[in-house]
Amino acid sequence: MKTKILNTISLFFKPIIKVLKMYKNKLEKSMHQRFVLFGILLALVPLLSNLDIIRYSTVSLVAYIVIFTIVALGLNILLGFSGLMSLGTAGFVGFGAYGVVYFSSLGLPYEISILATLIISSIIGLFIGLFSLKVEGVYLAISTLAVGEIFSQIFRRVTWFTNAFGGVHYKYPLLFGVVQLNRNTTFILLVIMMVLMMFVMYNLTNSKTGRALMAMSRSNSSAQAMGVSISKYRLLAFLIATLYATIGGILYASFYRYVQPLDWNLMLTLLILAMVVVGGIKSIFGTFIGVFVIYGVPSLWLEELFSSINGVAYIFSGVLIIVVIMYYPYGFIYVIQDTKKLYHKFKNGIENRKNKKKNKVENNV
Amino acid sequence: MYNLDNNTILEIKNLCMSFGGLKAVNDLSFDIRKNEIVGLIGPNGAGKTTVFNCITQFYQDKEGTILFRNKEDEIVNLNEVHVSHVINEGLVRTFQNVELVSDLPIIDNLLIGAHSLYKTGIVSHVLHTKKSKQEEIFFREKADEILEFMGIKAIKEQLAGGQPYGILKKIGIARTLMSNPRLIILDEPAAGLNEQETNELSDLIISIKDNYKCSILLVEHDMGFVMQVCDRICAISFGKFLAMDTPEKIKSNPIVQEAYLGKDDD
Amino acid sequence: MSVFISLILRSLETGSVYALAALGVVLIYRTSKTTNFAQGSIGTLNAFVAATILVKWGWSIWAVVPVAMVTAIITGFIIDTIFIRPASKVGPTGKQIITLGLIIVIIGIIPWIFGVEPIPMPQFFEFTEANRINFLGAVIGFNAIFVIGVSIFLMTALFWFLKYTDWGLAIRVTASNEVASKLMGVPTKTVTLMSWATAATFGTLAAIIVAPQTAVDINMMNDIQINAFFACTLGGFQTFYGPVLGAYIIAMSKNLTSYYITSTWSTTLVYVIIMIFLFFKPVGLVGKKFVKKV
C-alpha cells in the first residue's frame, strides 16, 4: 500500500523533474549563460537596498567584492593558468583609480580617460613582461614587489598626479557624454564589467591561447617543443593581468569616488593573492568565492558579532585562509566539487540499494 | 642554398657541443632517410641526450650543420631556427617526463600539439568567433582520429593527471602526431615500460611510420627494443660516431661491442 | 668628508637591521622552500611582548630582550610545527599564502592582547653626550656601535655555525636538497624548527633595534620587511651571505642617494637600479646560473 502511494506521487513529480533536469542541462552546457544569470542576480542588490531589504552599506561591500573579483580574475590568469607571480597587483589597481581621475581632471571624457589609463598601464605591464623573459622565479616575484612599491611611492609623492595624502575626489561616471550614472547604476556598470571580464577569461582560457598558457606554466621546454612562444605568452599573461587590475582600479574610483595613497600596498596584493588561491586556482566562480570569503565574510558577519573585541575578524580570516590552503591547496571551489561528488556517490548508493531490492523482489516472485 | 639527397630528411654534419671544457658531442655526422626508423644508441654519458637537444635547438652554441627537409620540401638549417619554430618545420619531439598539463583532459593535451597549426589568434579566441569555433572542431576531430589510432579514445575526456605511465607515454606520442610531422624524435620511449608494453610500443611505432608517412628517430637504452624496431642504428660513444648500420650489423660490430662491453683482455 | 663618514656609519646601522631580517628570510626560503611574508610580523609580535613587559613591569631593555628571544623561539617552533610542516604537500605559492594568513592572524592577535596603542621603546644606549664618540669627524652613538657590533657578531656566529658544526651542515644540506637529505638520514624536521626559531629571533632583534625610532606598533616592520626581500633578491637566494651583502648595499645606496642625489626619490631610484642589475644578472650578486637540463 505504501509503495503504491509513493509510486503515484513520483509519477506526478516525474515530468516536473524532467523539465527541471532539461533546463539544468541547458544551463550546464553554457557557462556564458551562468555568468549572465549570476550578473543579473548581483544587479538586484541595489534594488534590494532601495526596498530596505539590505543595508545601504552592504551595497558598498558587494561593490568592493565585484571590483576585486575582476582584479583577482586577472591574477588568476597570471598565476593559475600561466604560473607567474606578481606582487605588484595593488599598485596597478591604484594606478587605474588615480589614472582615470587624473585624466578626467584634465577635461577628458570618461571613456577617453579610461583608454589613456589602460594604455599607460599596459605599457608598464608589458615592461614587466619583457623583464620576466630574463628574470625568473622568486627574483621576478620580488621585482614585481619593487614595481608595486614604486607605485606606492608615486602615489604618495607625485602631487600633480595624486594630490598625495589628501587623496582625490571623483564623481559617478558620465557615459558617452550624456548618460549620468548614480550610485545604483554605477553598481550595475560594475556588475556588467565583471560579467564581461568573466566572459573574456572563459573564452580565453578555453581556447588554444589558454592551453598555450597552461603548457607554458607546466614546462617551458615542453611548450616550446609544441611551438608555444614563451616570450609571446609571458607578455600576454602580464598584459592581461595588468589590464584586469587597472580596470578594477578604474571602477573603484568610479564607485567610491575617493582615492587615497595608503591603500595600495603589499598587504592588499597579498590579500588579492589569497582571494585567488583560497577561492580556486583556474576557477572563475571560485575567484568570486575567494573574494567573498577573504573580504566579505569578515566584513559582513564578524564586525557585528565581535565588535567589542578588536582584531578577531582578522584572526578568523587568517585562520580560515590557512585552513583552506592546508586542506584544499587549489581552493575552496574544489570543496564544493568534492561535496557534489560525495552527493552523487550518496545518490548512487541509494539507487544501487533500491535496484538491489527490486531485483530481490523480482527474483522472489 | 642547402642541398640534401632526395631520400634524406635529416643530415647532421660535424656536430660539436661543449659544456665548459667537456666535449659532449665530438664531430658527429649521420643522416636519416624518408620513412625510416633510426635508433641512436650509446652507453651512459655517450652524449645521446645532448645530440637530441642540439637537433631540437634546445642547446645553442653548437658547431656544425643540421639540415632538414621541412614540410614544404625545402632544405633548412635547423641551427637557424628558433626552438619554438622547430615544430613548424615538421620536426617534433617527446620528453622523458612527458610533461603534459595534468589539469587538462587528454584530448586537450593533444590539442596543444596542434598549437603551431592553428590560424586563429588571441582576439578571435576572446571573441569566440565562428572561425575559432570551426578550427576548434576541426582539431578536435583530428585528435579523435589519432586517439582512436593509439587505442585511447575511450578515456579522452579523463584528466591527464593520474594516468598510468604507459598511457602518459602514449599521449605524448599522440601529441606529436597532431602537427603533421616529417620527423618525430622520441626520448627514451621504452623507459619504464614492461616487456609487454615494450612490444606494443614497437608495433605502435612501426605502424606510425607506415600510417603517418614520417621518419622516427629514437634515443634509447633498451637494446632489445632498438634492435626490434629500427631500420638503422647509429651508435655513439663519448660524443663520437662509432658506426651506423642495420641492427644485425651493428650488433656484430666489434667497435660497438667494445664501447659497450669493454675490450677483451685476451 | 665627515658627512660621508656619518652616512656610512648610519648605513652600517640600517644595513645591520636589514641584514638580520634578510637572513631570516633566506634561512626560511632555503629550508622550508617558501618566501616568509610574515617575517616582519613575527618580529613585531615579539617586540610587543618586550615592550609590554618593559612598560608594565618596569624591566630594563636589557632584561626584556632575552625574554623576547625566548618567545621568538617559541613562536618559530609553533609556526613550523603547526602551520608549515603539515603543509609540506602544498606548493610554494600555497605556503606563501599560509605566511600571509599568519600575518593576518598576528594583526588580529596584537590588538587583542596588547591593545591598540603604540608602545614606546628605549634604545640600548641613550644618545646622550656621554654615550657617543667621534670617528673621523663624524659622531656615532654607543647605541649604533652596539647595534652594528651585535648584528655582525650574531651573523658571524651563524655563518660559523653553518660552516663548522654538524647542525650547520644539516641545515646547508637540507637547504640544498631536502628529499635527498631526508633519504640520507638528515633530521630535516629539526632543521626546519631551528631555521624558524633563528629567523624569528633575528626578526625580533631587528624589530627591537628599530622600535625606538617609531615606537612599537603594527606597521613598524613593513619597510624593513620589504627591504629584507630586496636584499635577498639583490644578493641572491642561493647563498646565506649574499642577502647580508645585499642588505648593506641597499642601506648604503639609499643613504648616499638620499643625501647626494634626491631625498624623495632615493628609494625608488635604488629599486630601479636593483631591477636593472637583476636584468643583467638574473640570479643576484653571488648567484650561480643553472644550465637547464632538458
Coordinates of N, CA, C and O in Angstrom, one line a residue, chain A residues 32 199-200 203-204 206-212 214-215 218-233 236 240 282 330, chain B residues 58 82-84 87 92-93 95 97-104 108 111-113 115-116 118 120-122 125-128 136 140 175-176:
Chain A
H32 N 28.5 30.7 -20.3 CA 28.2 32.1 -20.5 C 26.8 32.5 -19.9 O 26.7 33.5 -19.3
F199 N 33.4 36.6 -19.1 CA 33.3 36.1 -20.5 C 34.7 36.0 -21.1 O 35.1 35.0 -21.7
V200 N 35.4 37.1 -21.1 CA 36.7 37.2 -21.7 C 37.6 36.1 -21.2 O 38.3 35.3 -21.9
N203 N 36.4 32.6 -22.4 CA 36.8 32.3 -23.8 C 38.3 32.1 -24.0 O 38.7 31.3 -24.7
L204 N 39.0 33.0 -23.3 CA 40.5 32.9 -23.4 C 41.0 31.6 -22.9 O 41.9 31.0 -23.6
N206 N 39.6 28.7 -22.5 CA 39.2 27.5 -23.1 C 39.4 27.5 -24.6 O 38.6 27.1 -25.4
S207 N 40.6 28.0 -24.9 CA 40.9 28.1 -26.3 C 42.4 27.7 -26.5 O 43.1 27.4 -25.5
K208 N 42.9 27.8 -27.7 CA 44.3 27.5 -27.9 C 45.2 28.3 -27.1 O 46.2 27.9 -26.5
T209 N 44.8 29.6 -26.9 CA 45.6 30.5 -26.1 C 45.7 30.1 -24.7 O 46.8 30.1 -24.1
G210 N 44.5 29.7 -24.1 CA 44.5 29.3 -22.8 C 45.4 28.0 -22.6 O 46.1 27.9 -21.6
R211 N 45.3 27.1 -23.5 CA 46.1 25.9 -23.4 C 47.6 26.2 -23.5 O 48.4 25.6 -22.9
A212 N 47.9 27.2 -24.4 CA 49.3 27.5 -24.5 C 49.8 28.1 -23.2 O 50.9 27.8 -22.8
M214 N 48.8 27.4 -20.2 CA 48.9 26.2 -19.3 C 50.1 25.4 -19.6 O 50.8 24.9 -18.7
A215 N 50.3 25.2 -20.9 CA 51.5 24.4 -21.3 C 52.8 25.1 -20.8 O 53.7 24.5 -20.3
R218 N 53.3 24.6 -17.2 CA 53.7 23.3 -16.8 C 55.2 23.1 -17.1 O 55.9 22.6 -16.3
S219 N 55.7 23.5 -18.2 CA 57.1 23.3 -18.6 C 57.4 24.2 -19.8 O 56.8 24.0 -20.9
N220 N 58.4 25.1 -19.6 CA 58.8 25.9 -20.7 C 59.2 25.1 -21.9 O 58.9 25.4 -23.1
S221 N 60.1 24.1 -21.6 CA 60.6 23.3 -22.7 C 59.6 22.6 -23.5 O 59.6 22.6 -24.8
S222 N 58.7 21.9 -22.8 CA 57.7 21.1 -23.5 C 56.8 22.1 -24.3 O 56.4 21.7 -25.4
A223 N 56.5 23.2 -23.8 CA 55.7 24.2 -24.5 C 56.4 24.6 -25.8 O 55.8 24.7 -26.9
Q224 N 57.7 24.9 -25.7 CA 58.4 25.4 -26.8 C 58.5 24.3 -27.9 O 58.3 24.6 -29.1
A225 N 58.6 23.1 -27.5 CA 58.7 22.0 -28.4 C 57.4 21.9 -29.2 O 57.3 21.4 -30.3
M226 N 56.3 22.3 -28.6 CA 55.0 22.3 -29.2 C 54.7 23.5 -30.0 O 53.6 23.7 -30.6
G227 N 55.7 24.4 -30.0 CA 55.5 25.6 -30.9 C 55.0 26.8 -30.1 O 54.7 27.9 -30.7
V228 N 54.9 26.7 -28.8 CA 54.4 27.9 -28.0 C 55.6 28.8 -27.8 O 56.6 28.5 -27.2
S229 N 55.4 30.1 -28.2 CA 56.5 31.1 -28.0 C 56.4 31.6 -26.6 O 55.4 32.3 -26.2
I230 N 57.4 31.3 -25.8 CA 57.4 31.7 -24.3 C 57.3 33.3 -24.2 O 56.6 33.8 -23.4
S231 N 58.1 33.9 -25.1 CA 58.1 35.4 -25.0 C 56.7 35.9 -25.2 O 56.1 36.7 -24.4
K232 N 56.0 35.5 -26.3 CA 54.7 36.0 -26.6 C 53.7 35.8 -25.5 O 53.0 36.6 -25.1
Y233 N 53.7 34.5 -24.9 CA 52.7 34.2 -24.0 C 53.0 34.8 -22.6 O 52.0 35.1 -21.8
L236 N 51.8 38.3 -22.9 CA 50.3 38.2 -22.9 C 49.8 38.1 -21.5 O 48.9 38.8 -21.1
I240 N 47.4 40.9 -19.7 CA 46.1 40.6 -19.2 C 45.9 40.9 -17.8 O 44.9 41.6 -17.3
K282 N 42.4 28.7 -11.2 CA 41.8 28.5 -12.5 C 40.3 28.4 -12.5 O 39.7 28.0 -13.5
Y330 N 44.1 23.9 -3.8 CA 43.7 24.5 -5.0 C 42.5 25.4 -4.9 O 42.0 26.0 -5.8
Chain B
F58 N 67.4 23.0 -28.4 CA 67.3 23.4 -27.0 C 68.7 23.9 -26.5 O 68.8 24.6 -25.5
H82 N 64.6 29.0 -34.5 CA 64.4 29.1 -33.0 C 63.7 27.9 -32.5 O 62.8 27.3 -33.2
V83 N 63.9 27.6 -31.3 CA 63.4 26.3 -30.7 C 61.9 26.2 -30.8 O 61.4 25.1 -31.0
S84 N 61.2 27.3 -30.6 CA 59.7 27.2 -30.7 C 59.2 27.2 -32.1 O 58.0 27.1 -32.3
I87 N 59.0 23.0 -34.6 CA 57.8 22.2 -34.9 C 57.2 22.6 -36.2 O 56.6 21.8 -36.9
V92 N 59.3 17.2 -34.5 CA 58.7 17.3 -33.2 C 59.3 16.3 -32.2 O 59.7 15.2 -32.7
R93 N 59.3 16.5 -31.0 CA 60.0 15.6 -30.0 C 59.1 15.3 -28.8 O 58.1 16.0 -28.5
F95 N 59.2 14.1 -24.5 CA 60.0 14.3 -23.4 C 59.9 13.0 -22.5 O 58.9 12.4 -22.4
N97 N 59.8 12.8 -19.3 CA 58.8 13.0 -18.3 C 57.5 13.4 -18.9 O 56.6 13.8 -18.1
V98 N 57.3 13.3 -20.2 CA 56.1 13.5 -20.9 C 55.7 15.0 -20.8 O 55.4 15.6 -21.7
E99 N 55.5 15.5 -19.5 CA 55.2 16.9 -19.3 C 53.9 17.3 -19.9 O 53.9 18.3 -20.7
L100 N 52.9 16.6 -19.6 CA 51.5 17.1 -20.0 C 50.9 18.0 -19.0 O 51.4 18.1 -17.8
V101 N 49.9 18.7 -19.3 CA 49.2 19.5 -18.4 C 48.2 18.6 -17.6 O 47.2 18.2 -18.2
S102 N 48.5 18.4 -16.3 CA 47.7 17.4 -15.6 C 46.2 17.8 -15.4 O 45.3 16.9 -15.4
D103 N 45.9 19.1 -15.4 CA 44.6 19.5 -15.1 C 43.7 19.6 -16.3 O 42.5 19.9 -16.3
L104 N 44.3 19.3 -17.5 CA 43.5 19.3 -18.7 C 43.2 17.8 -19.1 O 44.0 16.9 -18.9
D108 N 42.6 17.6 -24.7 CA 43.1 19.0 -24.7 C 44.6 19.0 -24.7 O 45.2 19.9 -25.4
L111 N 45.5 18.7 -28.2 CA 45.3 20.0 -28.9 C 46.5 20.9 -28.8 O 46.8 21.7 -29.7
I112 N 47.2 20.8 -27.7 CA 48.4 21.6 -27.5 C 49.4 21.2 -28.6 O 50.1 22.1 -29.1
G113 N 49.4 20.0 -29.0 CA 50.3 19.5 -30.0 C 50.0 20.2 -31.4 O 50.8 20.3 -32.2
H115 N 49.1 23.3 -31.7 CA 49.2 24.7 -31.5 C 49.8 25.4 -32.7 O 49.3 26.5 -33.1
S116 N 50.9 24.8 -33.3 CA 51.5 25.5 -34.4 C 50.7 25.5 -35.7 O 51.0 26.3 -36.6
Y118 N 47.3 26.1 -35.7 CA 46.1 27.0 -35.6 C 46.4 28.3 -36.3 O 47.5 28.9 -36.3
T120 N 43.9 30.9 -36.0 CA 43.2 32.0 -35.3 C 44.1 32.5 -34.2 O 44.9 31.8 -33.6
G121 N 43.9 33.8 -33.9 CA 44.7 34.4 -32.9 C 44.0 34.7 -31.6 O 42.8 34.3 -31.5
I122 N 44.6 35.4 -30.7 CA 44.1 35.7 -29.4 C 42.8 36.4 -29.4 O 41.8 36.0 -28.7
H125 N 39.9 34.2 -30.3 CA 39.6 33.3 -29.2 C 38.7 34.0 -28.2 O 37.7 33.5 -27.7
V126 N 39.2 35.3 -27.8 CA 38.4 36.0 -26.8 C 37.0 36.3 -27.3 O 36.0 36.2 -26.6
L127 N 36.9 36.7 -28.6 CA 35.6 37.0 -29.1 C 34.8 35.8 -29.5 O 33.6 35.9 -29.9
H128 N 35.4 34.6 -29.4 CA 34.7 33.3 -29.7 C 34.1 33.4 -31.1 O 32.9 33.0 -31.3
E136 N 38.5 24.9 -33.8 CA 38.5 24.0 -32.6 C 37.9 22.7 -33.0 O 38.4 21.6 -32.6
R140 N 39.7 19.1 -32.9 CA 39.2 18.0 -32.0 C 38.9 16.7 -32.8 O 39.1 15.6 -32.3
R175 N 50.4 13.3 -29.1 CA 50.5 14.8 -29.2 C 51.4 15.1 -30.4 O 51.1 16.1 -31.1
T176 N 52.5 14.4 -30.6 CA 53.4 14.7 -31.7 C 52.7 14.6 -33.1 O 53.0 15.3 -34.0

